[in-house]
Amino acid sequence: MNHELGSMIIDNPGRRSLSYRLRDTALVMATLGLWGLFALQIWSTLASSEFLIEQAYALAVLKLTALDFVGVFFLLHSWVIYERLLFRWRQRIATRHA
C-alpha cells in the first residue's frame, strides 16, 4: 500500500483556505509558546543562585518537558491519522459517485 501524504498535506490547493491557515498558525503558536515557557523556566532556574537547593523544581521542569514532548507527539500523530482517514473517506465517496 502506497501512502502519498505529500500531495495531501503539503501541496494541496484545497488546503489554502483561511480556516486551514488559522488552524496551522494556532498549532505553531501553541508549540512555540510551550517551548518559550520551557526556555523561560530553565533560564529562571539557572539564573537563580539557589540552583542546588531547587533540584526538585528542576526535576519538575524536566517532567513537564517530557509531558510536553508526549503531548505534542500525540497531537501531531492524531492529526496525521485523522487526515489520512479523511483522505481515504473522501476517496471512497469520489469513487462511488464516479
CSV table of N, CA, C and O in Angstrom, one decimal:
chain,number,residue,atom,x,y,z
A,1,MET,N,0.8,-1.2,0.0
A,1,MET,CA,0.0,0.0,0.0
A,1,MET,C,0.9,1.2,0.0
A,1,MET,O,1.8,1.4,0.8
A,2,ASN,N,0.6,2.2,-0.9
A,2,ASN,CA,1.4,3.4,-1.0
A,2,ASN,C,0.7,4.6,-0.5
A,2,ASN,O,-0.4,4.9,-1.0
A,3,HIS,N,1.2,5.2,0.6
A,3,HIS,CA,0.6,6.4,1.2
A,3,HIS,C,1.3,7.6,0.6
A,3,HIS,O,2.5,7.8,0.9
A,4,GLU,N,0.6,8.4,-0.1
A,4,GLU,CA,1.2,9.6,-0.6
A,4,GLU,C,0.7,10.8,0.2
A,4,GLU,O,-0.2,11.5,-0.3
A,5,LEU,N,1.3,11.0,1.4
A,5,LEU,CA,0.8,12.1,2.2
A,5,LEU,C,1.3,13.5,1.7
A,5,LEU,O,0.7,14.5,2.1
A,6,GLY,N,2.3,13.5,0.9
A,6,GLY,CA,2.9,14.8,0.5
A,6,GLY,C,1.9,15.6,-0.3
A,6,GLY,O,1.7,16.8,-0.1
A,7,SER,N,1.2,15.0,-1.2
A,7,SER,CA,0.2,15.7,-2.0
A,7,SER,C,-1.1,16.1,-1.2
A,7,SER,O,-1.8,17.0,-1.5
A,8,MET,N,-1.3,15.3,-0.1
A,8,MET,CA,-2.5,15.6,0.7
A,8,MET,C,-2.3,16.7,1.6
A,8,MET,O,-3.2,17.5,1.9
A,9,ILE,N,-1.1,16.8,2.2
A,9,ILE,CA,-0.9,17.7,3.3
A,9,ILE,C,-0.1,18.9,2.8
A,9,ILE,O,-0.4,20.1,3.1
A,10,ILE,N,1.0,18.7,2.1
A,10,ILE,CA,1.9,19.8,1.8
A,10,ILE,C,1.5,20.6,0.6
A,10,ILE,O,1.5,21.9,0.7
A,11,ASP,N,1.1,20.0,-0.4
A,11,ASP,CA,0.9,20.7,-1.7
A,11,ASP,C,-0.6,20.5,-2.2
A,11,ASP,O,-0.7,20.0,-3.3
A,12,ASN,N,-1.5,20.8,-1.4
A,12,ASN,CA,-2.9,20.6,-1.8
A,12,ASN,C,-3.6,22.0,-1.8
A,12,ASN,O,-3.8,22.6,-0.8
A,13,PRO,N,-3.9,22.4,-3.0
A,13,PRO,CA,-4.5,23.8,-3.2
A,13,PRO,C,-5.8,23.9,-2.4
A,13,PRO,O,-6.2,25.0,-2.0
A,14,GLY,N,-6.5,22.9,-2.1
A,14,GLY,CA,-7.8,23.0,-1.4
A,14,GLY,C,-7.5,23.3,0.1
A,14,GLY,O,-8.4,23.7,0.8
A,15,ARG,N,-6.3,23.1,0.6
A,15,ARG,CA,-6.0,23.4,2.0
A,15,ARG,C,-5.4,24.8,2.2
A,15,ARG,O,-4.8,25.0,3.2
A,16,ARG,N,-5.6,25.7,1.2
A,16,ARG,CA,-5.0,27.0,1.3
A,16,ARG,C,-6.1,28.0,1.8
A,16,ARG,O,-5.9,29.2,1.7
A,17,SER,N,-7.2,27.5,2.4
A,17,SER,CA,-8.2,28.5,2.8
A,17,SER,C,-7.8,29.1,4.1
A,17,SER,O,-6.9,28.7,4.8
A,18,LEU,N,-8.5,30.1,4.5
A,18,LEU,CA,-8.2,30.9,5.7
A,18,LEU,C,-8.4,30.0,7.0
A,18,LEU,O,-7.5,30.1,7.9
A,19,SER,N,-9.3,29.1,7.0
A,19,SER,CA,-9.5,28.3,8.2
A,19,SER,C,-8.4,27.4,8.4
A,19,SER,O,-7.9,27.2,9.6
A,20,TYR,N,-7.8,26.8,7.3
A,20,TYR,CA,-6.7,25.9,7.5
A,20,TYR,C,-5.4,26.7,7.9
A,20,TYR,O,-4.6,26.2,8.7
A,21,ARG,N,-5.3,27.9,7.3
A,21,ARG,CA,-4.1,28.7,7.7
A,21,ARG,C,-4.2,29.1,9.2
A,21,ARG,O,-3.2,29.1,9.9
A,22,LEU,N,-5.4,29.5,9.6
A,22,LEU,CA,-5.6,29.8,11.1
A,22,LEU,C,-5.3,28.6,12.0
A,22,LEU,O,-4.7,28.8,13.0
A,23,ARG,N,-5.8,27.5,11.6
A,23,ARG,CA,-5.5,26.3,12.4
A,23,ARG,C,-4.0,26.0,12.5
A,23,ARG,O,-3.5,25.7,13.5
A,24,ASP,N,-3.4,26.0,11.3
A,24,ASP,CA,-1.9,25.8,11.3
A,24,ASP,C,-1.2,26.8,12.1
A,24,ASP,O,-0.2,26.5,12.8
A,25,THR,N,-1.6,28.1,12.0
A,25,THR,CA,-0.9,29.1,12.8
A,25,THR,C,-1.1,28.9,14.3
A,25,THR,O,-0.2,29.1,15.1
A,26,ALA,N,-2.3,28.5,14.7
A,26,ALA,CA,-2.6,28.2,16.1
A,26,ALA,C,-1.8,27.1,16.6
A,26,ALA,O,-1.2,27.2,17.7
A,27,LEU,N,-1.6,26.0,15.8
A,27,LEU,CA,-0.7,24.9,16.2
A,27,LEU,C,0.7,25.4,16.4
A,27,LEU,O,1.4,25.0,17.4
A,28,VAL,N,1.2,26.2,15.5
A,28,VAL,CA,2.6,26.6,15.5
A,28,VAL,C,2.7,27.6,16.7
A,28,VAL,O,3.7,27.4,17.5
A,29,MET,N,1.8,28.5,17.0
A,29,MET,CA,1.9,29.4,18.1
A,29,MET,C,1.8,28.6,19.4
A,29,MET,O,2.5,29.0,20.4
A,30,ALA,N,1.0,27.6,19.5
A,30,ALA,CA,0.9,26.8,20.8
A,30,ALA,C,2.2,26.1,21.0
A,30,ALA,O,2.7,26.1,22.2
A,31,THR,N,2.8,25.5,20.0
A,31,THR,CA,4.1,24.8,20.1
A,31,THR,C,5.2,25.8,20.5
A,31,THR,O,5.9,25.5,21.5
A,32,LEU,N,5.3,26.9,19.8
A,32,LEU,CA,6.3,27.9,20.2
A,32,LEU,C,6.1,28.5,21.6
A,32,LEU,O,7.0,28.7,22.3
A,33,GLY,N,4.8,28.6,22.0
A,33,GLY,CA,4.5,29.1,23.3
A,33,GLY,C,5.0,28.1,24.4
A,33,GLY,O,5.6,28.5,25.4
A,34,LEU,N,4.7,26.9,24.2
A,34,LEU,CA,5.2,25.9,25.1
A,34,LEU,C,6.7,25.8,25.2
A,34,LEU,O,7.3,25.7,26.3
A,35,TRP,N,7.4,25.9,24.1
A,35,TRP,CA,8.8,25.9,24.1
A,35,TRP,C,9.4,27.2,24.8
A,35,TRP,O,10.4,27.2,25.5
A,36,GLY,N,8.7,28.3,24.6
A,36,GLY,CA,9.1,29.6,25.2
A,36,GLY,C,8.9,29.5,26.7
A,36,GLY,O,9.8,29.9,27.5
A,37,LEU,N,7.8,28.9,27.2
A,37,LEU,CA,7.7,28.7,28.6
A,37,LEU,C,8.7,27.8,29.2
A,37,LEU,O,9.3,28.0,30.3
A,38,PHE,N,9.1,26.8,28.5
A,38,PHE,CA,10.1,25.8,28.9
A,38,PHE,C,11.5,26.6,29.0
A,38,PHE,O,12.2,26.4,30.0
A,39,ALA,N,11.8,27.3,28.0
A,39,ALA,CA,13.1,28.1,28.0
A,39,ALA,C,13.1,29.1,29.1
A,39,ALA,O,14.1,29.3,29.8
A,40,LEU,N,12.0,29.8,29.4
A,40,LEU,CA,11.9,30.7,30.4
A,40,LEU,C,12.1,30.1,31.8
A,40,LEU,O,12.8,30.6,32.7
A,41,GLN,N,11.5,28.9,32.0
A,41,GLN,CA,11.7,28.2,33.3
A,41,GLN,C,13.1,27.7,33.4
A,41,GLN,O,13.7,27.9,34.5
A,42,ILE,N,13.7,27.2,32.4
A,42,ILE,CA,15.1,26.8,32.5
A,42,ILE,C,16.0,28.0,32.8
A,42,ILE,O,16.9,28.0,33.7
A,43,TRP,N,15.8,29.1,32.1
A,43,TRP,CA,16.6,30.3,32.3
A,43,TRP,C,16.4,30.8,33.7
A,43,TRP,O,17.4,31.2,34.4
A,44,SER,N,15.2,30.9,34.2
A,44,SER,CA,15.0,31.4,35.6
A,44,SER,C,15.6,30.5,36.6
A,44,SER,O,16.1,30.9,37.7
A,45,THR,N,15.6,29.2,36.4
A,45,THR,CA,16.2,28.2,37.3
A,45,THR,C,17.7,28.4,37.3
A,45,THR,O,18.3,28.4,38.4
A,46,LEU,N,18.3,28.5,36.1
A,46,LEU,CA,19.8,28.6,36.1
A,46,LEU,C,20.2,30.0,36.5
A,46,LEU,O,21.4,30.1,37.0
A,47,ALA,N,19.4,31.0,36.4
A,47,ALA,CA,19.8,32.3,36.8
A,47,ALA,C,19.8,32.5,38.3
A,47,ALA,O,20.4,33.4,38.9
A,48,SER,N,19.0,31.7,39.0
A,48,SER,CA,18.9,31.8,40.5
A,48,SER,C,20.2,31.3,41.1
A,48,SER,O,20.8,30.4,40.7
A,49,SER,N,20.5,31.9,42.3
A,49,SER,CA,21.7,31.5,43.0
A,49,SER,C,21.5,30.3,43.8
A,49,SER,O,22.5,29.7,44.3
A,50,GLU,N,20.3,29.9,44.0
A,50,GLU,CA,19.9,28.7,44.8
A,50,GLU,C,19.6,27.5,43.9
A,50,GLU,O,18.7,26.7,44.2
A,51,PHE,N,20.4,27.3,42.9
A,51,PHE,CA,20.1,26.2,41.9
A,51,PHE,C,20.2,24.8,42.6
A,51,PHE,O,19.4,24.0,42.3
A,52,LEU,N,21.2,24.6,43.4
A,52,LEU,CA,21.4,23.3,44.0
A,52,LEU,C,20.3,23.0,45.0
A,52,LEU,O,19.9,21.8,45.2
A,53,ILE,N,19.7,24.0,45.6
A,53,ILE,CA,18.6,23.8,46.6
A,53,ILE,C,17.4,23.5,45.8
A,53,ILE,O,16.5,22.7,46.3
A,54,GLU,N,17.2,24.0,44.6
A,54,GLU,CA,16.0,23.8,43.9
A,54,GLU,C,16.0,22.7,42.9
A,54,GLU,O,15.5,22.7,41.8
A,55,GLN,N,16.7,21.6,43.3
A,55,GLN,CA,16.7,20.4,42.4
A,55,GLN,C,15.4,19.8,42.2
A,55,GLN,O,15.1,19.3,41.1
A,56,ALA,N,14.5,19.8,43.2
A,56,ALA,CA,13.2,19.3,43.0
A,56,ALA,C,12.4,20.1,41.9
A,56,ALA,O,11.7,19.5,41.1
A,57,TYR,N,12.6,21.4,41.9
A,57,TYR,CA,12.0,22.2,40.9
A,57,TYR,C,12.5,21.9,39.5
A,57,TYR,O,11.8,21.8,38.6
A,58,ALA,N,13.8,21.7,39.4
A,58,ALA,CA,14.4,21.3,38.1
A,58,ALA,C,13.9,20.0,37.6
A,58,ALA,O,13.6,19.8,36.5
A,59,LEU,N,13.7,19.0,38.6
A,59,LEU,CA,13.1,17.7,38.2
A,59,LEU,C,11.7,17.9,37.7
A,59,LEU,O,11.2,17.2,36.8
A,60,ALA,N,10.9,18.8,38.4
A,60,ALA,CA,9.6,19.0,37.9
A,60,ALA,C,9.5,19.7,36.5
A,60,ALA,O,8.7,19.3,35.7
A,61,VAL,N,10.5,20.5,36.2
A,61,VAL,CA,10.6,21.2,34.9
A,61,VAL,C,10.9,20.1,33.9
A,61,VAL,O,10.3,20.1,32.8
A,62,LEU,N,11.8,19.2,34.2
A,62,LEU,CA,12.1,18.1,33.3
A,62,LEU,C,10.9,17.2,33.0
A,62,LEU,O,10.7,16.7,31.9
A,63,LYS,N,10.2,16.9,34.1
A,63,LYS,CA,8.9,16.1,33.9
A,63,LYS,C,7.9,16.8,33.0
A,63,LYS,O,7.3,16.2,32.2
A,64,LEU,N,7.8,18.1,33.2
A,64,LEU,CA,6.9,18.9,32.4
A,64,LEU,C,7.3,18.9,30.9
A,64,LEU,O,6.5,18.8,30.0
A,65,THR,N,8.6,19.0,30.7
A,65,THR,CA,9.2,18.9,29.4
A,65,THR,C,8.9,17.5,28.7
A,65,THR,O,8.5,17.5,27.6
A,66,ALA,N,9.0,16.5,29.5
A,66,ALA,CA,8.7,15.1,28.9
A,66,ALA,C,7.2,15.0,28.6
A,66,ALA,O,6.9,14.5,27.5
A,67,LEU,N,6.4,15.6,29.5
A,67,LEU,CA,4.9,15.5,29.2
A,67,LEU,C,4.6,16.4,28.0
A,67,LEU,O,3.7,16.1,27.2
A,68,ASP,N,5.3,17.5,27.8
A,68,ASP,CA,5.1,18.4,26.6
A,68,ASP,C,5.5,17.6,25.3
A,68,ASP,O,4.8,17.7,24.4
A,69,PHE,N,6.6,16.9,25.3
A,69,PHE,CA,7.0,16.1,24.2
A,69,PHE,C,6.0,15.1,23.8
A,69,PHE,O,5.6,14.9,22.7
A,70,VAL,N,5.5,14.4,24.9
A,70,VAL,CA,4.5,13.3,24.6
A,70,VAL,C,3.2,14.0,24.1
A,70,VAL,O,2.6,13.5,23.2
A,71,GLY,N,2.8,15.1,24.7
A,71,GLY,CA,1.6,15.8,24.2
A,71,GLY,C,1.6,16.2,22.8
A,71,GLY,O,0.7,16.0,22.0
A,72,VAL,N,2.7,16.9,22.4
A,72,VAL,CA,2.9,17.4,21.1
A,72,VAL,C,3.0,16.2,20.1
A,72,VAL,O,2.4,16.2,19.0
A,73,PHE,N,3.7,15.1,20.5
A,73,PHE,CA,3.8,14.0,19.6
A,73,PHE,C,2.4,13.3,19.4
A,73,PHE,O,2.0,13.0,18.3
A,74,PHE,N,1.6,13.2,20.5
A,74,PHE,CA,0.3,12.6,20.4
A,74,PHE,C,-0.6,13.5,19.5
A,74,PHE,O,-1.4,13.0,18.7
A,75,LEU,N,-0.5,14.8,19.7
A,75,LEU,CA,-1.4,15.7,18.9
A,75,LEU,C,-1.1,15.6,17.5
A,75,LEU,O,-2.0,15.4,16.6
A,76,LEU,N,0.2,15.7,17.1
A,76,LEU,CA,0.6,15.6,15.7
A,76,LEU,C,0.3,14.2,15.1
A,76,LEU,O,-0.2,14.1,13.9
A,77,HIS,N,0.5,13.1,15.9
A,77,HIS,CA,0.3,11.8,15.4
A,77,HIS,C,-1.3,11.6,15.1
A,77,HIS,O,-1.7,11.1,14.1
A,78,SER,N,-2.1,12.1,16.1
A,78,SER,CA,-3.5,12.0,15.9
A,78,SER,C,-4.0,12.8,14.7
A,78,SER,O,-4.9,12.4,14.0
A,79,TRP,N,-3.4,14.0,14.5
A,79,TRP,CA,-3.8,14.8,13.4
A,79,TRP,C,-3.5,14.1,12.0
A,79,TRP,O,-4.3,14.1,11.1
A,80,VAL,N,-2.3,13.5,11.9
A,80,VAL,CA,-1.9,12.8,10.7
A,80,VAL,C,-2.9,11.6,10.4
A,80,VAL,O,-3.3,11.4,9.3
A,81,ILE,N,-3.2,10.9,11.5
A,81,ILE,CA,-4.1,9.7,11.4
A,81,ILE,C,-5.5,10.2,10.9
A,81,ILE,O,-6.1,9.7,10.0
A,82,TYR,N,-6.0,11.3,11.5
A,82,TYR,CA,-7.3,11.9,11.1
A,82,TYR,C,-7.2,12.3,9.7
A,82,TYR,O,-8.2,12.1,8.9
A,83,GLU,N,-6.2,13.0,9.2
A,83,GLU,CA,-6.1,13.5,7.9
A,83,GLU,C,-6.1,12.3,6.9
A,83,GLU,O,-6.7,12.3,5.8
A,84,ARG,N,-5.4,11.2,7.3
A,84,ARG,CA,-5.3,10.1,6.4
A,84,ARG,C,-6.7,9.4,6.3
A,84,ARG,O,-7.1,9.0,5.2
A,85,LEU,N,-7.4,9.3,7.4
A,85,LEU,CA,-8.7,8.7,7.4
A,85,LEU,C,-9.7,9.6,6.6
A,85,LEU,O,-10.5,9.1,5.8
A,86,LEU,N,-9.6,10.9,6.7
A,86,LEU,CA,-10.4,11.8,6.0
A,86,LEU,C,-10.1,11.7,4.5
A,86,LEU,O,-11.1,11.7,3.7
A,87,PHE,N,-8.9,11.6,4.1
A,87,PHE,CA,-8.5,11.4,2.7
A,87,PHE,C,-9.1,10.1,2.1
A,87,PHE,O,-9.6,10.1,1.0
A,88,ARG,N,-8.9,9.1,2.9
A,88,ARG,CA,-9.5,7.8,2.4
A,88,ARG,C,-11.0,7.8,2.3
A,88,ARG,O,-11.6,7.3,1.3
A,89,TRP,N,-11.7,8.5,3.2
A,89,TRP,CA,-13.1,8.6,3.2
A,89,TRP,C,-13.6,9.4,2.0
A,89,TRP,O,-14.5,9.0,1.3
A,90,ARG,N,-12.8,10.5,1.7
A,90,ARG,CA,-13.2,11.3,0.5
A,90,ARG,C,-12.9,10.5,-0.8
A,90,ARG,O,-13.7,10.7,-1.7
A,91,GLN,N,-11.9,9.7,-0.8
A,91,GLN,CA,-11.6,8.9,-2.0
A,91,GLN,C,-12.7,7.9,-2.2
A,91,GLN,O,-13.1,7.7,-3.4
A,92,ARG,N,-13.2,7.3,-1.2
A,92,ARG,CA,-14.3,6.3,-1.3
A,92,ARG,C,-15.5,6.9,-1.8
A,92,ARG,O,-16.2,6.4,-2.7
A,93,ILE,N,-15.8,8.1,-1.3
A,93,ILE,CA,-17.0,8.8,-1.8
A,93,ILE,C,-16.9,9.2,-3.3
A,93,ILE,O,-17.8,9.1,-4.1
A,94,ALA,N,-15.7,9.6,-3.6
A,94,ALA,CA,-15.4,10.0,-5.0
A,94,ALA,C,-15.5,8.8,-6.0
A,94,ALA,O,-16.1,9.0,-7.1
A,95,THR,N,-15.1,7.7,-5.5
A,95,THR,CA,-15.1,6.5,-6.4
A,95,THR,C,-16.5,6.0,-6.5
A,95,THR,O,-16.9,5.4,-7.5
A,96,ARG,N,-17.3,6.1,-5.5
A,96,ARG,CA,-18.7,5.7,-5.5
A,96,ARG,C,-19.6,6.6,-6.5
A,96,ARG,O,-20.5,6.1,-7.1
A,97,HIS,N,-19.3,7.8,-6.5
A,97,HIS,CA,-20.0,8.8,-7.3
A,97,HIS,C,-19.5,8.9,-8.7
A,97,HIS,O,-20.1,9.6,-9.6
A,98,ALA,N,-18.4,8.4,-9.0
A,98,ALA,CA,-17.8,8.5,-10.3
A,98,ALA,C,-18.3,7.5,-11.3
A,98,ALA,O,-19.0,6.6,-11.1
